Coordinates of C-alpha atoms and ligand atoms in Angstrom, one line a residue:
Chain B
M1 CA -29.0 38.8 -55.3
A2 CA -28.3 42.2 -56.8
Y3 CA -29.5 45.4 -55.1
S4 CA -31.8 47.8 -57.0
S5 CA -30.0 51.0 -58.1
K6 CA -32.2 53.0 -55.6
V7 CA -31.1 50.9 -52.7
V8 CA -27.5 51.3 -53.7
D9 CA -28.0 55.1 -54.1
H10 CA -29.5 55.4 -50.6
Y11 CA -26.8 53.2 -49.2
E12 CA -24.0 55.2 -50.8
H13 CA -25.5 58.6 -50.2
P14 CA -27.8 58.2 -47.2
R15 CA -30.1 61.2 -46.7
N16 CA -30.4 62.7 -43.3
V17 CA -28.0 60.5 -41.3
G18 CA -27.6 61.8 -37.7
S19 CA -29.3 62.6 -34.5
L20 CA -31.6 65.3 -33.1
D21 CA -31.8 66.3 -29.5
K22 CA -34.0 63.6 -28.0
N23 CA -34.8 65.8 -25.0
D24 CA -36.3 68.6 -27.2
V25 CA -40.1 68.6 -26.7
N26 CA -40.5 69.2 -30.5
V27 CA -38.5 66.1 -31.3
G28 CA -40.0 62.6 -31.5
T29 CA -37.7 59.6 -31.4
G30 CA -38.6 56.1 -32.5
I31 CA -36.3 53.1 -32.0
V32 CA -37.5 49.8 -33.5
G33 CA -36.0 46.4 -34.1
A34 CA -33.5 44.5 -32.1
P35 CA -29.8 43.7 -32.6
E36 CA -30.5 39.9 -32.4
C37 CA -32.8 40.3 -35.4
G38 CA -30.0 42.0 -37.3
D39 CA -31.7 45.4 -37.6
V40 CA -32.3 48.4 -35.4
M41 CA -33.6 51.7 -36.7
K42 CA -33.7 55.0 -34.9
L43 CA -35.8 57.7 -36.7
Q44 CA -36.3 61.2 -35.3
I45 CA -38.6 63.9 -36.4
K46 CA -38.7 67.6 -35.4
C47 CA -41.9 69.6 -35.7
D48 CA -42.8 73.2 -35.8
A49 CA -45.6 74.7 -33.7
A50 CA -48.2 73.7 -36.3
G51 CA -47.2 70.1 -36.1
R52 CA -45.4 70.0 -39.5
I53 CA -42.3 67.9 -39.7
V54 CA -39.4 70.3 -40.4
D55 CA -36.5 67.9 -40.0
A56 CA -35.9 64.2 -39.8
K57 CA -32.8 62.1 -39.0
F58 CA -32.0 58.4 -38.9
K59 CA -29.4 55.9 -37.8
T60 CA -29.7 52.3 -38.8
F61 CA -28.0 49.0 -37.9
G62 CA -29.1 46.6 -40.6
C63 CA -28.7 45.5 -44.2
G64 CA -28.5 47.8 -47.2
S65 CA -32.3 47.6 -47.7
A66 CA -32.9 48.6 -44.0
I67 CA -30.6 51.5 -44.4
A68 CA -32.3 52.5 -47.7
S69 CA -35.8 52.2 -46.2
S70 CA -35.0 54.4 -43.3
S71 CA -33.2 56.9 -45.4
L72 CA -36.2 57.1 -47.7
A73 CA -38.6 57.4 -44.8
T74 CA -36.8 60.5 -43.5
E75 CA -37.0 62.0 -47.0
W76 CA -40.7 61.4 -47.2
V77 CA -41.7 62.6 -43.8
K78 CA -40.0 66.0 -44.1
G79 CA -42.6 68.7 -44.9
K80 CA -45.5 66.6 -44.0
T81 CA -47.8 67.1 -41.0
V82 CA -47.6 64.2 -38.5
D83 CA -51.1 63.1 -39.7
E84 CA -49.9 63.0 -43.2
A85 CA -46.7 61.1 -42.2
L86 CA -48.8 58.4 -40.6
Q87 CA -50.3 57.7 -44.0
I88 CA -47.0 56.4 -45.3
K89 CA -47.3 52.7 -46.0
N90 CA -44.5 50.2 -46.1
T91 CA -45.8 49.0 -49.5
E92 CA -44.9 52.4 -51.0
I93 CA -41.4 52.0 -49.7
V94 CA -41.2 48.5 -51.2
K95 CA -42.3 49.9 -54.5
E96 CA -40.0 52.9 -54.5
L97 CA -36.9 50.8 -53.7
S98 CA -38.0 47.7 -55.6
L99 CA -37.4 45.5 -52.5
P100 CA -37.5 41.8 -53.0
P101 CA -39.9 39.7 -50.8
V102 CA -37.2 38.7 -48.3
K103 CA -36.6 42.4 -47.6
I104 CA -40.1 43.5 -47.0
H105 CA -39.5 43.4 -43.3
C106 CA -37.1 46.3 -43.7
S107 CA -39.9 48.5 -45.1
V108 CA -42.2 47.4 -42.3
L109 CA -39.6 48.4 -39.8
A110 CA -39.3 51.8 -41.4
E111 CA -43.0 52.3 -41.2
D112 CA -42.9 51.3 -37.5
A113 CA -40.1 53.7 -36.9
I114 CA -42.1 56.6 -38.3
R115 CA -45.1 55.6 -36.1
A116 CA -42.9 55.3 -33.0
A117 CA -41.3 58.7 -33.6
I118 CA -44.7 60.3 -34.0
E119 CA -46.1 58.6 -30.9
D120 CA -43.1 59.8 -28.9
Y121 CA -43.6 63.3 -30.2
R122 CA -47.3 63.3 -29.4
S123 CA -46.9 61.9 -25.9
K124 CA -44.3 64.7 -25.2
Q125 CA -46.7 67.3 -26.6
S126 CA -49.6 66.1 -24.6
R127 CA -47.5 65.9 -21.4
L128 CA -46.4 69.5 -22.2
A129 CA -50.1 70.5 -22.7
G130 CA -51.0 68.8 -19.5
A131 CA -48.3 70.5 -17.6
E132 CA -49.4 73.9 -19.0
T133 CA -53.0 73.3 -18.0
A134 CA -51.9 72.3 -14.6
A135 CA -49.8 75.4 -14.3
A136 CA -52.7 77.5 -15.6
G137 CA -55.0 76.0 -13.0
S138 CA -52.8 76.7 -10.1
R139 CA -52.4 80.2 -11.1
Chain S
M1 CA -4.5 45.1 -59.4
K2 CA -7.7 43.8 -61.0
L3 CA -11.1 44.4 -59.4
P4 CA -13.2 42.8 -58.1
I5 CA -11.0 41.0 -55.7
Y6 CA -11.8 37.4 -54.7
M7 CA -11.5 36.7 -51.0
D8 CA -13.8 33.7 -50.7
Y9 CA -11.5 30.8 -51.2
N10 CA -13.2 28.8 -48.4
A11 CA -16.3 28.7 -50.7
T12 CA -14.5 27.7 -53.8
T13 CA -11.2 28.3 -55.7
P14 CA -10.5 29.1 -59.3
V15 CA -9.1 26.2 -61.4
D16 CA -5.3 26.6 -61.8
P17 CA -4.4 27.0 -65.4
R18 CA -2.0 24.0 -65.1
V19 CA -4.9 21.9 -63.9
L20 CA -7.1 22.9 -66.8
E21 CA -4.3 22.1 -69.2
A22 CA -4.0 18.6 -67.7
M23 CA -7.8 18.1 -68.1
M24 CA -8.2 19.3 -71.6
P25 CA -7.3 16.2 -73.6
Y26 CA -9.8 14.1 -71.7
F27 CA -12.8 15.9 -73.0
T28 CA -12.3 15.5 -76.7
Q29 CA -9.4 13.3 -77.5
D30 CA -9.0 10.8 -74.7
F31 CA -12.6 10.7 -74.0
G32 CA -12.9 7.0 -73.3
N33 CA -14.9 5.4 -70.5
A34 CA -12.5 4.2 -67.8
A35 CA -14.7 1.1 -67.4
S36 CA -14.2 0.0 -71.1
R37 CA -11.8 -2.9 -70.6
N38 CA -11.4 -3.9 -74.2
H39 CA -9.9 -1.0 -76.1
E40 CA -7.3 1.7 -76.2
F41 CA -9.8 4.5 -75.4
G42 CA -10.8 2.8 -72.2
W43 CA -7.3 1.9 -71.2
T44 CA -6.1 5.5 -71.6
A45 CA -8.9 6.8 -69.5
E46 CA -8.3 4.2 -66.9
D47 CA -4.6 5.0 -66.7
A48 CA -5.4 8.6 -66.2
V49 CA -7.8 7.8 -63.4
E50 CA -5.3 5.6 -61.7
K51 CA -2.6 8.2 -61.9
A52 CA -5.0 10.7 -60.3
R53 CA -5.8 8.2 -57.6
E54 CA -2.2 8.0 -56.7
Q55 CA -1.8 11.8 -56.7
V56 CA -4.8 12.1 -54.3
G57 CA -3.7 9.1 -52.1
A58 CA -0.1 10.6 -51.9
A59 CA -1.5 13.8 -50.4
I60 CA -2.7 12.0 -47.3
G61 CA -0.3 9.1 -47.0
A62 CA -2.8 6.6 -48.4
S63 CA -2.5 3.9 -51.1
S64 CA -4.3 4.6 -54.4
K65 CA -6.4 1.6 -53.8
E66 CA -8.0 3.3 -50.9
I67 CA -9.4 6.2 -53.0
I68 CA -13.0 6.3 -54.2
W69 CA -14.1 8.9 -56.7
T70 CA -17.3 10.9 -56.0
S71 CA -19.0 14.1 -57.2
G72 CA -17.6 16.1 -54.3
A73 CA -17.2 16.3 -50.5
T74 CA -21.0 16.3 -50.0
E75 CA -21.3 12.9 -51.6
S76 CA -18.2 11.6 -49.9
N77 CA -19.6 12.6 -46.5
N78 CA -22.9 10.9 -47.4
I79 CA -21.2 7.6 -48.4
A80 CA -19.0 7.7 -45.3
I81 CA -21.8 8.4 -42.8
K82 CA -24.8 6.6 -44.2
G83 CA -22.6 3.9 -45.7
V84 CA -20.9 3.0 -42.5
A85 CA -24.1 3.3 -40.5
N86 CA -25.9 0.8 -42.8
M87 CA -22.9 -1.5 -43.1
Y88 CA -22.3 -1.8 -39.3
R89 CA -25.8 -1.4 -37.9
E90 CA -25.6 -4.9 -36.4
K91 CA -22.6 -3.8 -34.4
G92 CA -24.2 -0.7 -32.9
N93 CA -26.5 2.3 -33.6
H94 CA -24.6 5.2 -32.1
I95 CA -22.8 7.9 -34.0
I96 CA -20.8 10.9 -32.6
T97 CA -20.2 14.1 -34.5
D98 CA -20.3 17.8 -33.5
V99 CA -22.6 20.9 -33.9
I100 CA -20.3 22.9 -36.3
E101 CA -19.8 20.3 -39.0
H102 CA -20.7 21.3 -42.6
K103 CA -24.3 20.6 -43.4
A104 CA -23.1 17.8 -45.6
V105 CA -22.3 15.9 -42.4
I106 CA -25.0 17.3 -40.1
D107 CA -27.9 16.5 -42.5
P108 CA -26.9 12.8 -43.2
A109 CA -26.5 12.4 -39.4
K110 CA -29.9 13.9 -38.8
Y111 CA -31.3 11.6 -41.5
L112 CA -29.9 8.6 -39.7
E113 CA -31.4 9.9 -36.4
Q114 CA -34.8 9.8 -38.0
N115 CA -34.1 6.2 -39.1
G116 CA -33.3 4.5 -35.8
F117 CA -29.8 5.7 -35.0
R118 CA -28.7 7.7 -32.0
V119 CA -26.5 10.6 -32.8
T120 CA -24.5 12.7 -30.3
F121 CA -23.8 16.2 -31.6
L122 CA -20.9 17.4 -29.4
P123 CA -20.8 21.0 -28.5
V124 CA -17.6 22.9 -29.3
D125 CA -15.6 25.3 -27.1
K126 CA -15.7 29.1 -27.7
H127 CA -13.0 28.7 -30.3
G128 CA -14.9 26.1 -32.2
M129 CA -12.8 23.1 -31.1
V130 CA -13.8 19.6 -30.2
H131 CA -11.8 18.0 -27.5
P132 CA -10.8 14.3 -27.4
E133 CA -12.1 14.0 -23.8
Q134 CA -15.6 14.9 -25.1
V135 CA -15.4 12.2 -27.7
R136 CA -14.2 9.7 -25.1
E137 CA -17.0 10.6 -22.7
A138 CA -19.7 10.3 -25.4
M139 CA -18.5 6.8 -26.6
T140 CA -20.6 3.8 -25.6
D141 CA -20.6 0.1 -26.6
E142 CA -23.0 1.0 -29.3
T143 CA -20.7 3.6 -31.0
I144 CA -19.8 2.7 -34.5
L145 CA -18.7 5.9 -36.0
V146 CA -17.1 9.2 -35.1
S147 CA -17.2 12.0 -37.6
I148 CA -15.2 15.2 -36.8
M149 CA -14.0 17.7 -39.4
H150 CA -10.4 18.8 -39.8
G151 CA -10.5 22.5 -40.6
N152 CA -13.8 24.4 -40.2
N153 CA -15.0 26.1 -43.3
E154 CA -16.5 29.1 -41.5
V155 CA -14.2 30.0 -38.6
G156 CA -11.1 28.1 -39.6
T157 CA -10.5 26.1 -36.4
I158 CA -8.4 23.0 -36.8
N159 CA -9.4 20.1 -34.6
P160 CA -7.0 17.7 -32.8
I161 CA -7.6 15.0 -35.3
G162 CA -4.6 12.9 -34.4
E163 CA -5.7 12.6 -30.8
I164 CA -9.3 11.8 -31.6
G165 CA -8.1 9.2 -34.2
K166 CA -5.9 7.5 -31.5
L167 CA -8.9 7.3 -29.2
C168 CA -11.1 5.8 -31.9
K169 CA -8.4 3.2 -32.6
E170 CA -8.3 2.3 -28.9
K171 CA -12.0 1.9 -28.8
D172 CA -12.2 0.2 -32.2
V173 CA -14.6 2.8 -33.6
I174 CA -14.5 4.0 -37.2
F175 CA -13.2 7.6 -37.6
H176 CA -14.3 9.8 -40.5
V177 CA -12.8 13.2 -41.2
D178 CA -14.3 15.9 -43.4
A179 CA -11.0 17.4 -44.7
C180 CA -12.6 19.5 -47.4
Q181 CA -10.7 22.7 -46.3
T182 CA -7.4 21.1 -45.5
F183 CA -6.9 18.3 -48.0
A184 CA -3.6 18.7 -49.8
K185 CA -3.1 22.1 -48.2
Q186 CA -2.2 21.0 -44.7
P187 CA -0.1 18.0 -43.8
I188 CA -2.4 15.0 -43.3
D189 CA -1.3 11.4 -42.7
V190 CA -4.1 8.9 -42.4
E191 CA -1.8 6.4 -40.7
T192 CA -0.3 8.6 -37.9
M193 CA -3.7 10.4 -37.5
G194 CA -5.7 7.2 -37.2
I195 CA -8.2 8.2 -39.9
D196 CA -10.4 5.5 -41.5
L197 CA -12.4 7.7 -43.9
L198 CA -11.6 11.1 -45.3
S199 CA -13.7 13.4 -47.5
C200 CA -12.2 15.9 -49.9
S201 CA -13.2 17.9 -52.9
G202 CA -11.7 19.2 -56.1
H203 CA -12.9 22.7 -56.1
K204 CA -11.3 23.7 -52.8
I205 CA -7.8 22.9 -54.1
Y206 CA -7.8 24.8 -57.5
G207 CA -9.4 21.9 -59.2
P208 CA -12.8 21.6 -60.9
K209 CA -16.2 21.5 -59.3
G210 CA -18.2 18.3 -59.3
V211 CA -15.4 15.9 -58.4
G212 CA -14.3 14.7 -55.0
A213 CA -12.9 11.7 -53.3
L214 CA -13.4 9.5 -50.3
Y215 CA -10.5 7.7 -48.7
V216 CA -11.6 4.3 -47.4
R217 CA -9.1 2.4 -45.2
R218 CA -8.3 -1.1 -46.5
K219 CA -6.1 -2.5 -43.7
R220 CA -6.2 -2.4 -39.9
P221 CA -9.2 -2.3 -40.2
R222 CA -10.7 -2.9 -43.6
V223 CA -13.6 -0.4 -43.7
R224 CA -16.6 -1.0 -45.8
C225 CA -19.5 1.3 -46.7
E226 CA -22.8 0.4 -48.2
P227 CA -23.3 2.4 -51.4
V228 CA -25.6 5.4 -51.6
I229 CA -25.7 5.2 -55.4
H230 CA -26.2 1.7 -56.9
G231 CA -25.7 0.7 -60.5
G232 CA -22.8 -1.3 -61.8
G233 CA -20.6 -1.7 -58.8
H234 CA -17.8 0.8 -59.8
E235 CA -15.3 2.0 -57.3
R236 CA -15.1 -1.2 -55.3
G237 CA -18.9 -1.4 -55.2
M238 CA -19.1 1.8 -53.1
R239 CA -20.0 4.3 -55.8
S240 CA -21.5 3.3 -59.1
G241 CA -21.5 5.5 -62.2
T242 CA -19.2 6.2 -65.1
L243 CA -16.2 8.1 -63.9
N244 CA -15.8 11.9 -64.5
V245 CA -12.4 11.4 -66.2
P246 CA -11.5 15.0 -66.9
G247 CA -12.6 16.1 -63.4
I248 CA -10.7 13.3 -61.8
V249 CA -7.6 14.1 -63.8
G250 CA -8.0 17.7 -62.7
M251 CA -8.4 16.8 -59.0
G252 CA -5.3 14.6 -59.2
K253 CA -3.2 17.3 -60.8
A254 CA -4.6 19.9 -58.3
A255 CA -3.7 17.7 -55.4
E256 CA -0.2 17.2 -56.7
L257 CA 0.4 20.9 -57.2
C258 CA -0.9 21.8 -53.7
V259 CA 1.4 19.2 -52.1
Q260 CA 4.4 20.4 -54.1
S261 CA 4.1 23.9 -52.8
Q262 CA 2.4 23.1 -49.4
A263 CA 5.0 24.4 -47.0
E264 CA 5.8 27.6 -48.9
E265 CA 2.1 28.2 -49.5
I266 CA 1.2 27.8 -45.8
A267 CA 3.9 30.3 -44.9
R268 CA 2.9 32.8 -47.6
V269 CA -0.8 32.6 -47.0
T270 CA -0.3 32.9 -43.2
R271 CA 1.8 36.0 -43.7
L272 CA -0.9 37.6 -45.9
R273 CA -3.7 36.6 -43.6
D274 CA -1.9 38.0 -40.6
R275 CA -1.2 41.2 -42.5
L276 CA -5.0 41.5 -43.1
K277 CA -5.7 40.7 -39.5
D278 CA -3.2 43.2 -38.1
G279 CA -4.3 45.9 -40.6
L280 CA -7.9 45.6 -39.3
F281 CA -7.2 45.2 -35.6
N282 CA -4.7 48.0 -35.5
R283 CA -7.1 50.5 -36.9
L284 CA -10.6 49.4 -35.7
P285 CA -11.6 49.1 -32.0
E286 CA -14.2 46.6 -30.9
I287 CA -13.7 43.9 -33.5
Y288 CA -13.4 40.3 -32.6
L289 CA -11.7 37.3 -34.1
N290 CA -13.9 34.3 -34.5
G291 CA -12.4 30.8 -34.3
H292 CA -9.2 29.7 -32.7
P293 CA -6.4 32.3 -32.3
T294 CA -3.6 29.9 -33.3
E295 CA -5.1 26.5 -34.3
R296 CA -6.6 27.6 -37.6
I297 CA -6.3 27.1 -41.3
P298 CA -3.9 29.7 -42.6
N299 CA -6.2 31.2 -45.2
N300 CA -9.2 32.0 -43.1
L301 CA -10.0 35.2 -41.1
N302 CA -13.4 35.5 -39.5
V303 CA -14.1 38.8 -37.7
S304 CA -17.1 40.3 -36.1
F305 CA -17.3 44.1 -36.4
L306 CA -19.4 45.2 -33.5
Y307 CA -22.3 47.7 -34.2
V308 CA -22.4 47.0 -37.9
E309 CA -24.4 44.5 -39.8
G310 CA -22.6 42.1 -42.1
E311 CA -24.6 42.4 -45.2
S312 CA -24.5 46.2 -45.2
L313 CA -20.8 46.0 -44.5
M314 CA -20.3 43.7 -47.6
M315 CA -22.1 46.3 -49.7
G316 CA -19.6 48.9 -48.5
F317 CA -16.8 47.0 -50.2
S318 CA -18.7 45.4 -53.0
D319 CA -15.5 45.1 -55.1
I320 CA -14.2 42.5 -52.6
A321 CA -15.9 39.1 -52.6
V322 CA -16.2 37.8 -49.0
S323 CA -19.0 36.0 -47.1
S324 CA -20.9 36.8 -43.9
G325 CA -22.6 34.9 -41.1
S326 CA -25.3 37.5 -41.1
A327 CA -28.8 36.2 -41.5
C328 CA -29.5 38.6 -44.3
T329 CA -27.0 36.7 -46.5
S330 CA -28.5 33.3 -45.9
A331 CA -31.7 31.8 -47.1
S332 CA -32.8 30.8 -43.6
L333 CA -32.9 34.3 -42.1
E334 CA -31.0 32.9 -39.2
P335 CA -27.5 34.0 -38.4
S336 CA -24.7 31.3 -38.8
Y337 CA -25.3 28.2 -36.7
V338 CA -21.5 27.9 -36.5
L339 CA -21.0 31.2 -34.9
K340 CA -23.9 30.7 -32.5
A341 CA -22.4 27.4 -31.4
L342 CA -19.2 29.2 -30.5
G343 CA -21.4 31.2 -28.1
L344 CA -21.6 34.4 -30.1
G345 CA -24.7 36.5 -29.5
D346 CA -26.9 37.0 -32.5
D347 CA -25.7 40.6 -32.7
L348 CA -22.0 39.5 -33.1
A349 CA -23.0 36.8 -35.5
H350 CA -24.9 39.3 -37.6
S351 CA -21.7 41.4 -37.7
S352 CA -19.3 38.8 -38.9
I353 CA -17.3 38.6 -42.1
R354 CA -15.3 35.7 -43.4
F355 CA -12.3 36.6 -45.4
S356 CA -10.6 33.6 -47.1
I357 CA -7.6 34.0 -49.3
G358 CA -5.4 31.7 -51.4
R359 CA -3.0 31.0 -54.2
F360 CA -3.7 34.1 -56.2
T361 CA -4.1 36.6 -53.4
T362 CA -1.4 39.4 -53.4
Q363 CA -0.2 41.7 -50.8
E364 CA -1.5 44.6 -52.8
E365 CA -5.0 43.1 -52.6
I366 CA -4.6 42.7 -48.8
D367 CA -3.7 46.3 -48.3
Y368 CA -6.5 47.5 -50.5
A369 CA -8.9 45.3 -48.5
V370 CA -7.7 46.7 -45.2
E371 CA -8.3 50.2 -46.4
R372 CA -11.7 49.5 -47.9
V373 CA -13.0 47.5 -45.0
C374 CA -11.9 50.0 -42.3
A375 CA -13.5 52.9 -44.3
A376 CA -16.8 51.0 -44.6
V377 CA -16.8 50.0 -40.9
E378 CA -16.1 53.6 -39.9
K379 CA -18.8 55.0 -42.1
L380 CA -21.4 52.4 -41.0
R381 CA -20.6 53.0 -37.3
E382 CA -21.3 56.7 -37.8
M383 CA -24.7 55.5 -39.1
S384 CA -25.3 52.9 -36.4
P385 CA -27.7 53.7 -33.5
L386 CA -26.0 50.9 -31.5
Y387 CA -22.6 52.6 -31.8
E388 CA -24.2 55.8 -30.7
M389 CA -25.8 54.3 -27.7
A390 CA -22.6 52.5 -26.7
Q391 CA -20.7 55.8 -27.0
E392 CA -23.3 57.3 -24.7
G393 CA -22.5 54.6 -22.2
I394 CA -25.7 52.6 -22.6
D395 CA -25.4 48.9 -21.9
L396 CA -26.9 47.4 -25.1
S397 CA -27.6 44.1 -23.4
K398 CA -29.9 45.8 -20.9
V399 CA -32.0 47.7 -23.4
Q400 CA -35.6 46.5 -23.9
W401 CA -35.8 46.2 -27.6
A402 CA -39.0 46.5 -29.5
A403 CA -38.5 43.3 -31.4
H404 CA -40.6 42.7 -34.4
Ligands
PLP1 C1 -16.1 21.4 -44.7 C2 -16.8 21.2 -45.9 N1 -17.4 20.0 -46.1 C3 -18.1 19.8 -47.3 C4 -18.2 20.7 -48.3 C5 -19.0 20.4 -49.5 O1 -18.2 20.1 -50.6 P1 -18.7 19.9 -52.1 O2 -19.0 21.3 -52.5 O3 -17.5 19.4 -52.8 O4 -19.8 19.1 -52.1 C6 -17.6 21.9 -48.1 C7 -17.7 23.0 -49.1 O5 -18.6 23.7 -49.3 C8 -16.9 22.2 -46.9 O6 -16.3 23.3 -46.7

């Protein structure tokens, strides 16, 4: 089975490979998949004070389609608010990369990775807000 | 050097030009039916078929009378296993094989299991080897057939066929060997190794696809197989159908050429394979050899590259044709059952690549492959979250993965 030219392009020139500081409160990290299943994706987002995604990075263990799906996901989330990023659907990834049916799970994993990263970011932010309220109360 | 480079000789081999040349007249000029007993066309075809029978028999120390033509090793395995089971079912209903046989052995064995036979699938050791003691322990009074492969097509391990054959002789059990990967390329002697049935194929030895052979012992003991294909009683009644004369001529010639250069070719291919292995192992940390370290077919190198997935790795050197045990490359979405049977975790199975080389592989190609593969592994490790976690000192086996 031949790969689509877009998958090959993302594989050969992956966008946004790397890592952000996972301890930064403005960074959300999502790790999905499992080595036994043959794919693990780590997707990270970094947001500004207004909750807009200003940076995104990924690392993926998986087939070419998994790498391309996560690379595309980082491209797409950048510049979006977290609410907008949650609207990204795996079917759009499938369409953009022309993924065959056997590779649809790669796009699902990329969508899951976006969600997991946003969830992590939000839970950090609400913990931070909670800590600030607590600090304000004790003052 | 011409690209792409072919390093998948365990899957199939190109037809040697000398083989093609030998085949050519039998398509258009000497096109007779080998079963036509009454004219020149038939006699010419029959002579050619008998010559090929001798060439194939000679490669394994057998008489030409003991060679049955088939469409390939899949069919040979089917005739051997189902044919013996059906012929000897009065004698017993137990068959012994192992878990890393080719599907062309496993599936007929499973079919028999569903039809009243008892089949023992022996486990293999971590190198993919079956030990004679295992076979001995599995044998019962009901055992009629033992089927163990010579060289494994995926991990390359060579089984101690001679010892298992001796055991089968002692116990009066028929011994079948799938020698698809070793036929004519490794020394095989059906007498000293105690082999009763042996499967082989044309396209693994620089011959054409769609032709194979089954050796069926005629003396001490005389082995008989019920046919799988009925219709005219060709091939001593064991395989009906008009013979594929050009294919058979090609397989005979291919076997002869392999035998002629066997010793030099083993030495040459071993040297190239070891050069590939050393090139990879000297440069890359955390890679693992799959299969036996020494008892293996010379042209096979199966390696797991920890932290990178096999299919993506193959994409990284798409001008080199290899195969992978990764699920992504198979229809089943399961990683290789062979690697799993060797005890590899799914992660290592997903990370495996099989390189297999042969007659037309050059040292230049090997050096090119080392460079390309190492560069791809290094690039993908930089991209791998697993590699990053391992570098941070995280024990990957202890991580709670969010499996999907
Ligand atoms: C060990 C083994 N057995 C059987 C086969 C099947 O052979 P054929 O393609 O001739 O049917 C192969 C090749 O794929 C093989 O490697």
